[in-house]
Coordinates of C-alpha atoms in Angstrom, one line a residue:
M22 CA 6.3 -96.6 -36.0
N23 CA 9.3 -96.2 -33.5
P24 CA 8.8 -95.8 -30.1
A25 CA 12.1 -94.5 -29.5
Q26 CA 11.0 -91.4 -31.0
L27 CA 8.7 -91.1 -27.4
L28 CA 12.8 -90.5 -25.6
I29 CA 14.1 -87.0 -25.5
V30 CA 17.9 -87.4 -24.9
D31 CA 20.7 -85.3 -24.0
L32 CA 24.0 -85.2 -25.7
P33 CA 27.7 -85.6 -24.2
G34 CA 29.2 -82.4 -25.7
P35 CA 29.0 -79.4 -28.5
E36 CA 28.8 -81.4 -31.6
L37 CA 28.0 -84.8 -32.9
D38 CA 31.4 -87.6 -32.3
P39 CA 31.1 -90.8 -33.8
L40 CA 30.0 -92.8 -30.8
T41 CA 26.5 -90.1 -30.1
R42 CA 25.9 -90.0 -34.1
D43 CA 25.8 -94.0 -33.8
H44 CA 24.2 -93.8 -30.8
L45 CA 21.5 -91.7 -32.4
A46 CA 20.9 -93.0 -35.6
R47 CA 20.5 -96.6 -34.2
H48 CA 18.2 -95.4 -32.2
R49 CA 16.3 -92.3 -33.9
F50 CA 14.9 -90.6 -30.8
G51 CA 12.1 -88.0 -30.6
G52 CA 14.8 -85.3 -29.8
V53 CA 17.1 -83.9 -27.7
C54 CA 17.5 -81.5 -24.8
L55 CA 20.1 -78.6 -24.5
F56 CA 22.7 -78.2 -21.4
R57 CA 25.2 -76.0 -21.7
K58 CA 27.6 -78.7 -22.3
N59 CA 26.2 -78.6 -25.5
I60 CA 27.0 -74.9 -26.6
Q61 CA 29.7 -72.5 -27.0
N62 CA 27.7 -70.6 -28.8
R63 CA 24.8 -70.0 -31.2
A64 CA 26.4 -70.0 -34.6
Q65 CA 28.0 -73.0 -32.8
V66 CA 24.6 -74.3 -31.8
A67 CA 22.8 -73.7 -35.4
R68 CA 25.4 -76.5 -36.8
L69 CA 24.4 -79.2 -33.7
V70 CA 20.7 -78.6 -35.1
R71 CA 21.5 -78.7 -38.4
D72 CA 23.3 -82.0 -37.6
L73 CA 20.9 -82.8 -35.5
K74 CA 17.9 -82.3 -38.1
D75 CA 20.1 -84.1 -41.1
L76 CA 20.4 -86.8 -39.5
L77 CA 17.2 -87.4 -37.3
G78 CA 14.2 -85.6 -39.5
E79 CA 11.8 -83.9 -38.3
I80 CA 12.8 -84.2 -34.1
W81 CA 11.7 -82.5 -30.6
I82 CA 14.4 -79.8 -29.7
A83 CA 14.2 -78.5 -26.3
I84 CA 16.1 -76.2 -24.0
D85 CA 15.4 -74.3 -20.7
H86 CA 15.5 -70.7 -21.1
E87 CA 13.4 -69.5 -18.2
G88 CA 15.2 -66.6 -18.1
G89 CA 17.6 -65.4 -15.5
A90 CA 19.7 -68.0 -13.7
V91 CA 18.2 -70.7 -15.8
W92 CA 20.1 -69.7 -18.9
R93 CA 22.2 -71.4 -21.8
I94 CA 23.0 -70.2 -24.6
D95 CA 25.1 -66.4 -23.1
D96 CA 24.9 -64.4 -27.2
L97 CA 21.3 -64.2 -27.2
P98 CA 18.8 -61.5 -25.4
R99 CA 18.8 -63.3 -21.8
A100 CA 15.0 -62.7 -20.8
P101 CA 14.7 -62.0 -17.1
A102 CA 13.9 -64.3 -13.7
A103 CA 10.5 -65.4 -13.7
M104 CA 10.6 -63.2 -10.3
A105 CA 11.9 -60.1 -11.7
L106 CA 8.7 -60.0 -14.2
G107 CA 6.8 -60.6 -11.3
A108 CA 8.1 -57.9 -9.9
L109 CA 6.6 -55.6 -12.8
D110 CA 3.0 -57.5 -13.0
D111 CA 2.2 -56.8 -16.8
E112 CA 0.7 -59.2 -18.7
E113 CA 1.7 -56.7 -21.8
R114 CA 5.4 -57.3 -20.8
A115 CA 5.4 -60.7 -20.4
H116 CA 4.7 -61.7 -22.5
S117 CA 7.0 -59.1 -25.4
V118 CA 9.9 -61.0 -23.2
G119 CA 8.5 -64.5 -24.2
R120 CA 8.1 -63.3 -27.8
A121 CA 11.9 -61.7 -27.7
V122 CA 12.6 -65.3 -25.7
A123 CA 11.4 -67.3 -28.8
R124 CA 12.8 -65.4 -31.4
G125 CA 16.7 -65.7 -30.5
L126 CA 15.1 -69.7 -30.4
I127 CA 14.0 -70.1 -33.2
S128 CA 16.5 -68.9 -35.2
L129 CA 18.1 -71.7 -33.9
G130 CA 15.6 -74.4 -35.1
I131 CA 15.1 -74.5 -31.3
N132 CA 10.7 -75.4 -30.8
W133 CA 10.6 -76.2 -27.9
D134 CA 11.1 -74.1 -24.4
L135 CA 10.9 -75.9 -21.2
A136 CA 9.2 -72.9 -19.5
P137 CA 7.3 -70.9 -18.6
V138 CA 7.1 -72.1 -14.3
L139 CA 4.1 -71.7 -13.1
D140 CA 5.2 -73.1 -9.4
V141 CA 3.7 -70.9 -7.2
N142 CA 6.7 -70.5 -4.9
T143 CA 4.9 -69.4 -1.5
N144 CA 7.8 -71.9 0.7
P145 CA 10.5 -69.2 1.9
E146 CA 12.9 -71.7 2.2
N147 CA 12.3 -74.0 -1.2
P148 CA 15.4 -75.1 -2.4
V149 CA 15.2 -75.2 -6.0
I150 CA 12.3 -72.3 -7.1
A151 CA 12.6 -69.3 -5.8
E152 CA 13.1 -66.1 -8.7
R153 CA 12.0 -68.8 -10.9
S154 CA 8.3 -68.4 -10.0
F155 CA 6.6 -65.6 -10.5
S156 CA 4.6 -64.9 -7.2
S157 CA 3.3 -66.3 -4.6
S158 CA 0.4 -65.8 -5.6
P159 CA -1.3 -68.4 -7.7
E160 CA -3.5 -65.7 -10.1
Q161 CA -0.4 -63.8 -10.1
V162 CA 1.0 -66.5 -12.0
A163 CA -0.8 -67.9 -13.6
R164 CA -1.7 -64.6 -16.1
L165 CA 2.1 -63.8 -16.2
G166 CA 3.5 -66.8 -16.8
L167 CA -0.1 -67.3 -19.4
A168 CA 1.6 -64.3 -21.6
F169 CA 5.5 -65.8 -21.5
A170 CA 4.1 -68.7 -22.5
R171 CA 1.4 -67.2 -25.6
G172 CA 4.9 -64.9 -26.3
L173 CA 6.6 -68.3 -27.4
E174 CA 4.1 -70.3 -28.9
A175 CA 3.6 -66.8 -31.2
E176 CA 7.0 -67.0 -32.7
G177 CA 6.7 -70.9 -33.0
V178 CA 8.4 -72.6 -30.3
M179 CA 6.3 -74.2 -28.0
S180 CA 6.1 -74.1 -24.4
S181 CA 6.4 -76.1 -21.1
V182 CA 4.7 -74.8 -18.5
K183 CA 5.8 -76.8 -15.6
H184 CA 6.2 -79.2 -12.8
F185 CA 2.5 -79.8 -12.5
P186 CA 0.8 -79.7 -10.4
G187 CA 3.6 -77.7 -8.6
H188 CA 7.5 -77.5 -7.1
G189 CA 5.9 -74.2 -5.2
N190 CA 6.1 -75.0 -1.4
T191 CA 8.4 -77.9 -1.1
W192 CA 11.7 -78.2 1.0
V193 CA 13.6 -81.3 -0.3
D194 CA 14.8 -80.5 -4.3
S195 CA 13.5 -83.3 -6.5
H196 CA 17.3 -83.1 -8.3
L197 CA 18.5 -84.7 -4.9
D198 CA 15.3 -86.6 -3.5
L199 CA 11.9 -87.6 -4.0
P200 CA 9.8 -84.5 -2.4
V201 CA 6.2 -85.1 0.0
V202 CA 3.7 -81.9 -0.1
E203 CA 0.9 -82.4 2.3
D204 CA -1.1 -79.7 1.8
P205 CA -4.4 -79.8 2.6
P206 CA -7.1 -79.8 0.1
E207 CA -7.6 -75.6 -0.4
A208 CA -3.9 -75.6 0.3
L209 CA -3.2 -77.9 -3.3
E210 CA -6.3 -76.6 -4.4
A211 CA -4.0 -72.9 -5.0
H212 CA -1.5 -74.3 -6.3
L213 CA -3.2 -76.1 -9.4
F214 CA -4.9 -73.1 -10.3
P215 CA -2.7 -71.8 -12.5
F216 CA -2.5 -75.1 -14.1
R217 CA -5.9 -75.3 -15.0
R218 CA -5.8 -72.0 -16.7
A219 CA -3.1 -73.3 -18.7
V220 CA -5.2 -76.7 -19.6
E221 CA -8.4 -74.3 -20.2
A222 CA -5.5 -72.0 -22.3
Q223 CA -4.4 -75.5 -23.9
V224 CA -1.2 -75.3 -24.4
G225 CA 1.9 -77.0 -25.9
S226 CA 2.4 -78.9 -23.5
V227 CA 2.8 -79.3 -19.7
M228 CA 6.1 -80.8 -18.0
T229 CA 5.0 -83.1 -14.7
A230 CA 6.4 -83.2 -11.3
H231 CA 8.5 -86.3 -9.7
I232 CA 6.7 -85.2 -5.5
L233 CA 4.7 -87.3 -3.7
Y234 CA 1.1 -85.7 -3.5
P235 CA -0.8 -87.8 -0.9
Q236 CA -3.9 -85.6 -0.6
L237 CA -3.2 -87.0 -5.2
D238 CA -1.5 -90.2 -4.6
P239 CA -0.6 -91.7 -1.8
A240 CA 1.8 -94.0 -3.3
L241 CA 2.9 -92.4 -6.6
P242 CA 4.9 -89.7 -7.7
A243 CA 3.1 -87.2 -10.0
T244 CA 5.2 -87.9 -13.4
L245 CA 4.3 -91.6 -12.9
S246 CA 0.5 -91.4 -11.4
P247 CA -2.1 -92.1 -13.9
T248 CA -3.9 -90.5 -11.3
I249 CA -2.6 -87.5 -12.0
L250 CA -1.7 -87.1 -14.8
K251 CA -4.1 -89.0 -16.5
K252 CA -7.2 -89.2 -14.7
L253 CA -6.6 -85.1 -13.4
L254 CA -4.5 -83.9 -16.3
R255 CA -6.2 -85.2 -19.1
Q256 CA -10.2 -86.7 -17.9
T257 CA -11.4 -84.3 -15.4
W258 CA -9.3 -81.1 -16.4
G259 CA -9.0 -82.1 -20.8
Y260 CA -5.8 -81.2 -21.9
S261 CA -5.3 -82.5 -25.3
G262 CA -1.1 -81.4 -25.0
L263 CA 1.4 -83.1 -24.8
I264 CA 2.5 -83.9 -20.8
V265 CA 6.3 -84.2 -21.2
T266 CA 8.6 -86.3 -17.8
D267 CA 10.7 -83.8 -15.7
S268 CA 14.2 -85.8 -16.4
L269 CA 14.7 -89.4 -15.0
A270 CA 18.0 -89.2 -14.4
M271 CA 16.9 -86.8 -10.7
K272 CA 17.4 -88.8 -8.0
A273 CA 13.8 -89.1 -7.2
I274 CA 13.3 -91.5 -9.8
S275 CA 16.1 -92.8 -10.5
A276 CA 17.4 -93.5 -6.8
R277 CA 14.2 -96.2 -6.9
Y278 CA 13.0 -97.0 -9.9
S279 CA 15.2 -98.1 -13.0
P280 CA 15.8 -96.3 -16.3
R281 CA 13.3 -99.4 -18.3
E282 CA 10.8 -99.0 -15.5
A283 CA 9.9 -95.5 -14.9
T284 CA 10.1 -94.8 -18.4
Q285 CA 7.0 -97.4 -18.9
R286 CA 5.5 -96.2 -15.9
A287 CA 5.6 -92.7 -17.0
L288 CA 4.6 -93.7 -20.2
E289 CA 1.8 -95.9 -18.2
A290 CA 0.5 -92.7 -16.7
G291 CA -0.5 -91.0 -19.4
A292 CA 2.8 -88.8 -20.0
D293 CA 3.3 -88.5 -23.7
L294 CA 6.8 -88.1 -24.0
V295 CA 10.0 -89.2 -21.7
L296 CA 13.1 -86.7 -20.4
A297 CA 15.8 -89.6 -20.9
L298 CA 18.5 -87.9 -20.1
G299 CA 22.0 -89.7 -18.7
S300 CA 24.4 -92.5 -20.5
I301 CA 23.6 -93.8 -23.6
K302 CA 23.5 -97.0 -21.1
N303 CA 20.8 -95.0 -19.7
Q304 CA 19.3 -94.5 -22.6
E305 CA 19.4 -97.3 -24.2
E306 CA 17.4 -99.1 -21.6
A307 CA 15.1 -96.4 -21.3
A308 CA 14.4 -97.2 -25.3
R309 CA 13.8 -101.1 -24.8
G310 CA 11.2 -101.2 -21.8
L311 CA 9.1 -99.3 -24.4
S312 CA 8.9 -102.6 -26.2
E313 CA 7.1 -104.5 -24.1
L314 CA 4.3 -101.1 -23.7
P315 CA 0.9 -102.4 -25.8
S316 CA 1.4 -100.5 -29.4
Q317 CA -2.1 -99.2 -28.9
L318 CA -1.0 -96.5 -26.2
L319 CA 2.2 -96.5 -28.3
E320 CA 0.7 -94.7 -31.1
E321 CA -1.1 -93.0 -29.3
R322 CA 1.4 -91.1 -27.3
L323 CA 3.3 -91.1 -31.3
A324 CA 0.7 -88.7 -32.6
R325 CA 0.8 -86.8 -30.3
S326 CA 3.4 -85.5 -29.9
R327 CA 3.3 -85.2 -33.9
L328 CA 0.6 -83.3 -33.8
A329 CA 2.9 -80.9 -32.1
L330 CA 5.6 -81.1 -34.6
Q331 CA 3.3 -80.0 -37.1
R332 CA 2.3 -76.7 -35.2
F333 CA 6.2 -76.3 -33.9
P334 CA 7.8 -78.2 -37.1
G335 CA 11.0 -74.9 -35.9
T336 CA 11.6 -74.0 -39.1
P337 CA 15.1 -71.5 -38.8
R338 CA 14.0 -67.4 -39.3
A339 CA 16.5 -65.4 -39.8
Y340 CA 17.2 -62.8 -36.5
T341 CA 18.2 -59.6 -38.1
E342 CA 19.4 -56.9 -36.0
E343 CA 16.4 -55.0 -35.4
E344 CA 14.7 -56.9 -33.5
E345 CA 17.3 -58.4 -31.7
Q346 CA 18.9 -55.3 -30.9
R347 CA 15.4 -54.6 -29.6
D348 CA 14.7 -57.2 -28.0
R349 CA 17.9 -55.9 -26.1
A350 CA 16.5 -53.2 -24.7
L351 CA 13.8 -54.8 -23.5
M352 CA 15.4 -57.0 -22.1
K353 CA 17.2 -54.7 -20.3
E354 CA 14.3 -52.3 -20.0
V355 CA 13.0 -55.1 -17.5
A356 CA 15.9 -55.2 -15.1
F357 CA 16.2 -52.6 -14.7
Q358 CA 12.6 -52.0 -13.3
A359 CA 12.6 -54.6 -12.0
I360 CA 15.5 -53.5 -9.0
T361 CA 12.9 -53.2 -5.8
A362 CA 13.6 -51.7 -2.2
L363 CA 12.9 -52.8 0.8
G364 CA 12.1 -50.8 4.0
Q365 CA 13.5 -47.7 2.2
P366 CA 17.2 -48.6 1.6
A367 CA 19.6 -44.4 1.8
I368 CA 21.7 -44.8 -1.3
P369 CA 25.5 -44.5 -0.8
Q370 CA 27.0 -41.0 -1.9
P371 CA 30.2 -41.6 -4.8
E372 CA 32.8 -39.4 -1.8
E373 CA 31.7 -43.0 1.0
R374 CA 34.4 -45.5 1.6
L375 CA 32.4 -48.3 0.8
L376 CA 32.8 -52.1 1.7
L377 CA 31.3 -54.9 -0.3
L378 CA 31.4 -58.1 1.6
S379 CA 29.9 -61.2 0.4
S380 CA 30.2 -65.0 0.6
G381 CA 32.0 -65.5 -2.9
A382 CA 30.0 -68.0 -5.0
E383 CA 27.7 -70.9 -3.5
A384 CA 29.2 -74.3 -4.7
G385 CA 26.1 -77.6 -4.9
L386 CA 23.1 -75.8 -6.9
P387 CA 20.2 -77.6 -8.2
G388 CA 20.7 -79.6 -11.1
V389 CA 18.8 -76.7 -13.2
Y390 CA 21.0 -73.5 -12.7
E391 CA 24.6 -74.0 -14.4
G392 CA 26.1 -70.2 -13.9
H393 CA 26.8 -68.9 -10.5
P394 CA 27.2 -65.3 -10.0
G395 CA 30.3 -63.6 -9.7
V396 CA 31.2 -60.9 -6.3
N397 CA 34.0 -59.3 -8.6
R398 CA 31.2 -58.7 -11.9
L399 CA 29.6 -56.9 -8.2
A400 CA 32.6 -54.9 -7.5
Q401 CA 33.5 -54.2 -11.5
A402 CA 30.1 -52.5 -12.0
L403 CA 30.4 -50.1 -8.9
R404 CA 34.5 -48.4 -8.4
P405 CA 33.5 -45.9 -11.1
S406 CA 30.9 -44.7 -9.9
F407 CA 31.7 -45.7 -6.1
P408 CA 35.9 -44.9 -6.5
R409 CA 36.9 -45.6 -2.8
L410 CA 35.4 -48.9 -2.6
Q411 CA 36.9 -52.3 -0.8
V412 CA 36.3 -55.7 -1.0
A413 CA 36.4 -59.0 1.8
L414 CA 35.2 -62.3 1.5
Y415 CA 33.7 -64.7 4.4
R416 CA 33.3 -68.3 4.6
R417 CA 29.5 -68.7 5.0
E418 CA 29.6 -71.5 8.0
D419 CA 32.1 -68.9 10.1
P420 CA 32.1 -65.5 9.0
Q421 CA 34.5 -62.7 10.8
L422 CA 34.0 -59.4 11.6
P423 CA 36.4 -57.5 9.1
P424 CA 37.5 -54.4 9.9
L425 CA 35.5 -51.3 9.6
D426 CA 38.1 -48.7 10.9
D427 CA 38.2 -47.0 8.1
I428 CA 34.2 -47.8 6.2
D429 CA 31.5 -45.2 6.3
R430 CA 29.7 -47.7 5.2
I431 CA 28.6 -51.6 4.1
L432 CA 26.5 -52.9 1.4
L433 CA 26.2 -56.9 2.3
A434 CA 26.0 -59.1 -0.9
T435 CA 24.2 -62.4 -0.5
L436 CA 24.9 -64.7 -4.0
A437 CA 23.6 -67.3 -2.6
H438 CA 20.4 -69.7 -3.7
G439 CA 20.3 -71.9 -0.4
P440 CA 18.9 -70.2 2.7
L441 CA 21.0 -68.0 4.4
H442 CA 23.1 -69.3 6.7
P443 CA 22.9 -68.1 10.5
Q444 CA 26.1 -67.3 10.9
E445 CA 25.2 -64.9 8.4
V446 CA 22.3 -63.6 10.2
H447 CA 24.0 -63.5 12.7
M448 CA 26.8 -61.6 11.3
A449 CA 24.5 -58.6 9.1
R450 CA 23.2 -58.2 12.5
V451 CA 25.7 -57.5 13.9
L452 CA 27.5 -55.5 11.3
A453 CA 24.0 -53.2 11.4
Q454 CA 24.5 -52.2 15.3
M455 CA 28.7 -50.9 13.5
R456 CA 27.9 -49.0 10.1
P457 CA 25.3 -48.9 7.9
V458 CA 24.4 -51.8 5.7
L459 CA 22.4 -51.9 2.4
H460 CA 21.6 -55.5 2.1
L461 CA 21.6 -56.9 -1.7
A462 CA 19.5 -59.6 -2.5
L463 CA 21.6 -60.7 -5.8
W464 CA 19.6 -63.6 -5.9
N465 CA 17.2 -64.5 -3.7
P466 CA 14.6 -63.0 -2.6
Y467 CA 13.7 -64.3 0.7
H468 CA 17.6 -63.8 1.8
A469 CA 16.2 -60.1 2.5
R470 CA 13.6 -61.2 4.7
A471 CA 15.6 -63.5 6.8
L472 CA 17.8 -60.4 6.9
G473 CA 15.8 -58.1 7.5
L474 CA 17.7 -55.0 6.9
P475 CA 16.9 -52.2 3.6
A476 CA 17.6 -53.8 0.4
L477 CA 17.8 -54.2 -2.8
I478 CA 16.3 -57.0 -5.3
S479 CA 17.9 -58.1 -8.4
Y480 CA 16.2 -60.8 -8.5
G481 CA 19.8 -61.8 -10.4
F482 CA 23.2 -61.9 -10.8
H483 CA 23.5 -61.4 -14.7
P484 CA 24.7 -57.7 -16.5
E485 CA 21.3 -56.8 -16.6
A486 CA 20.4 -57.0 -13.7
I487 CA 23.7 -55.7 -12.4
E488 CA 23.8 -52.8 -14.2
G489 CA 20.2 -52.0 -12.9
L490 CA 21.3 -52.5 -9.6
V491 CA 24.5 -49.7 -9.7
N492 CA 21.9 -48.1 -11.6
V493 CA 19.8 -47.6 -8.6
L494 CA 22.9 -46.8 -6.4
R495 CA 23.5 -44.0 -8.0
G496 CA 20.3 -42.7 -7.5
A497 CA 17.8 -44.2 -10.0
P498 CA 14.0 -44.5 -8.6
P499 CA 14.1 -48.3 -7.4
Q500 CA 10.1 -49.5 -9.6
G501 CA 9.6 -53.0 -8.8
R502 CA 6.5 -54.5 -6.5
L503 CA 8.4 -57.2 -4.4
P504 CA 5.6 -60.2 -5.7
V505 CA 5.8 -62.8 -2.4
A506 CA 4.1 -62.4 -0.1
F507 CA 7.7 -62.3 3.4

């Protein structure tokens, strides 16, 4: 028995340097989670995965491929954000997208996608979920999320529904601190609903949330709570799949517990696998703590992981050019159809003098995001159709009104993920009294709620979403329906 196989670790770079190779060989961890720092292109990822399996044997290769801005391998067909699928509200389409995502991953030997998000995003000020959620409707989240999960698993990639019991009504990002959700029982039940459906479907794995739910356990966050993981999820609901923690390096946990203590508590609470991310020192401390746990507990967790690996071995499967082109066409079609209009926005004319106004990229993004939107990319996409386009940037905390003498219409692009600054909202309202303003919500759809202007929502800034937005600005009818309550 090797207890370290209960740990999923990360790597410092895109290849196995001697120090990392020695560290992995010594501990023989149960899996590796890949991030953007490990990825150059898919050919390099395939080599890295082969090297890992040559070194460690059958292991979990995990990755966050939710869609939208949570995407690691750029040269695979990119799925739209979950909320874009919510704007279509089509289970068959969500299932097809899940299958397409899995075809790309399994071609590289990746057998575990840490997706989909089953959080019901009921809080417009949520700092970390937003467009990662399918909807503010529990029923819609359950239908679409499980369709996506079934699509992944049909192609040989295990899904991981997250973040149990629900991250949709938080005001705090658990990457930075411990959120507390004090929902009354009836409100909490709405957030539990999609996970209950996932358990009924016996999806491959469930990821825990580093959140305190006083109605369920007044003392411990879900990741460390036997009441939530063992009693509710295992015993009351009857879940038999894998329970995996979110990263124990997130400050909601790491600011309160050592890697050793957090790992022990999570496994004792009912988790099967631990995301022990971070430095070699932290990974080794987590591994040392395993030796202090009862052997029966360790064997039970290891047996459950081995059983799941038999179902999802990660044997690479060829990804034909025909399949890839079909999947790319699917992703583009979904991105185009998801574009959502609010408030009957007037479409600009090619001859108009347009001002594309934006704050530019946002700093200090939540840890799950590894990409930034760029106003220049949007401008380049717009210019062929609107040759008189100008671009201006403003500071979010102190926006200054731009010169408008030679401007007919303003395209106000919000590219931030977090809530808008009050000064941005004020500036937008002043501008709307001076010129026609069309709001382009390129990332966070709740910005349209904050501004209250005619708007087009793309649910993301990846190339297909931008192309779909430009397509609507050229006159194509927007087809998406807002999947969240404003």
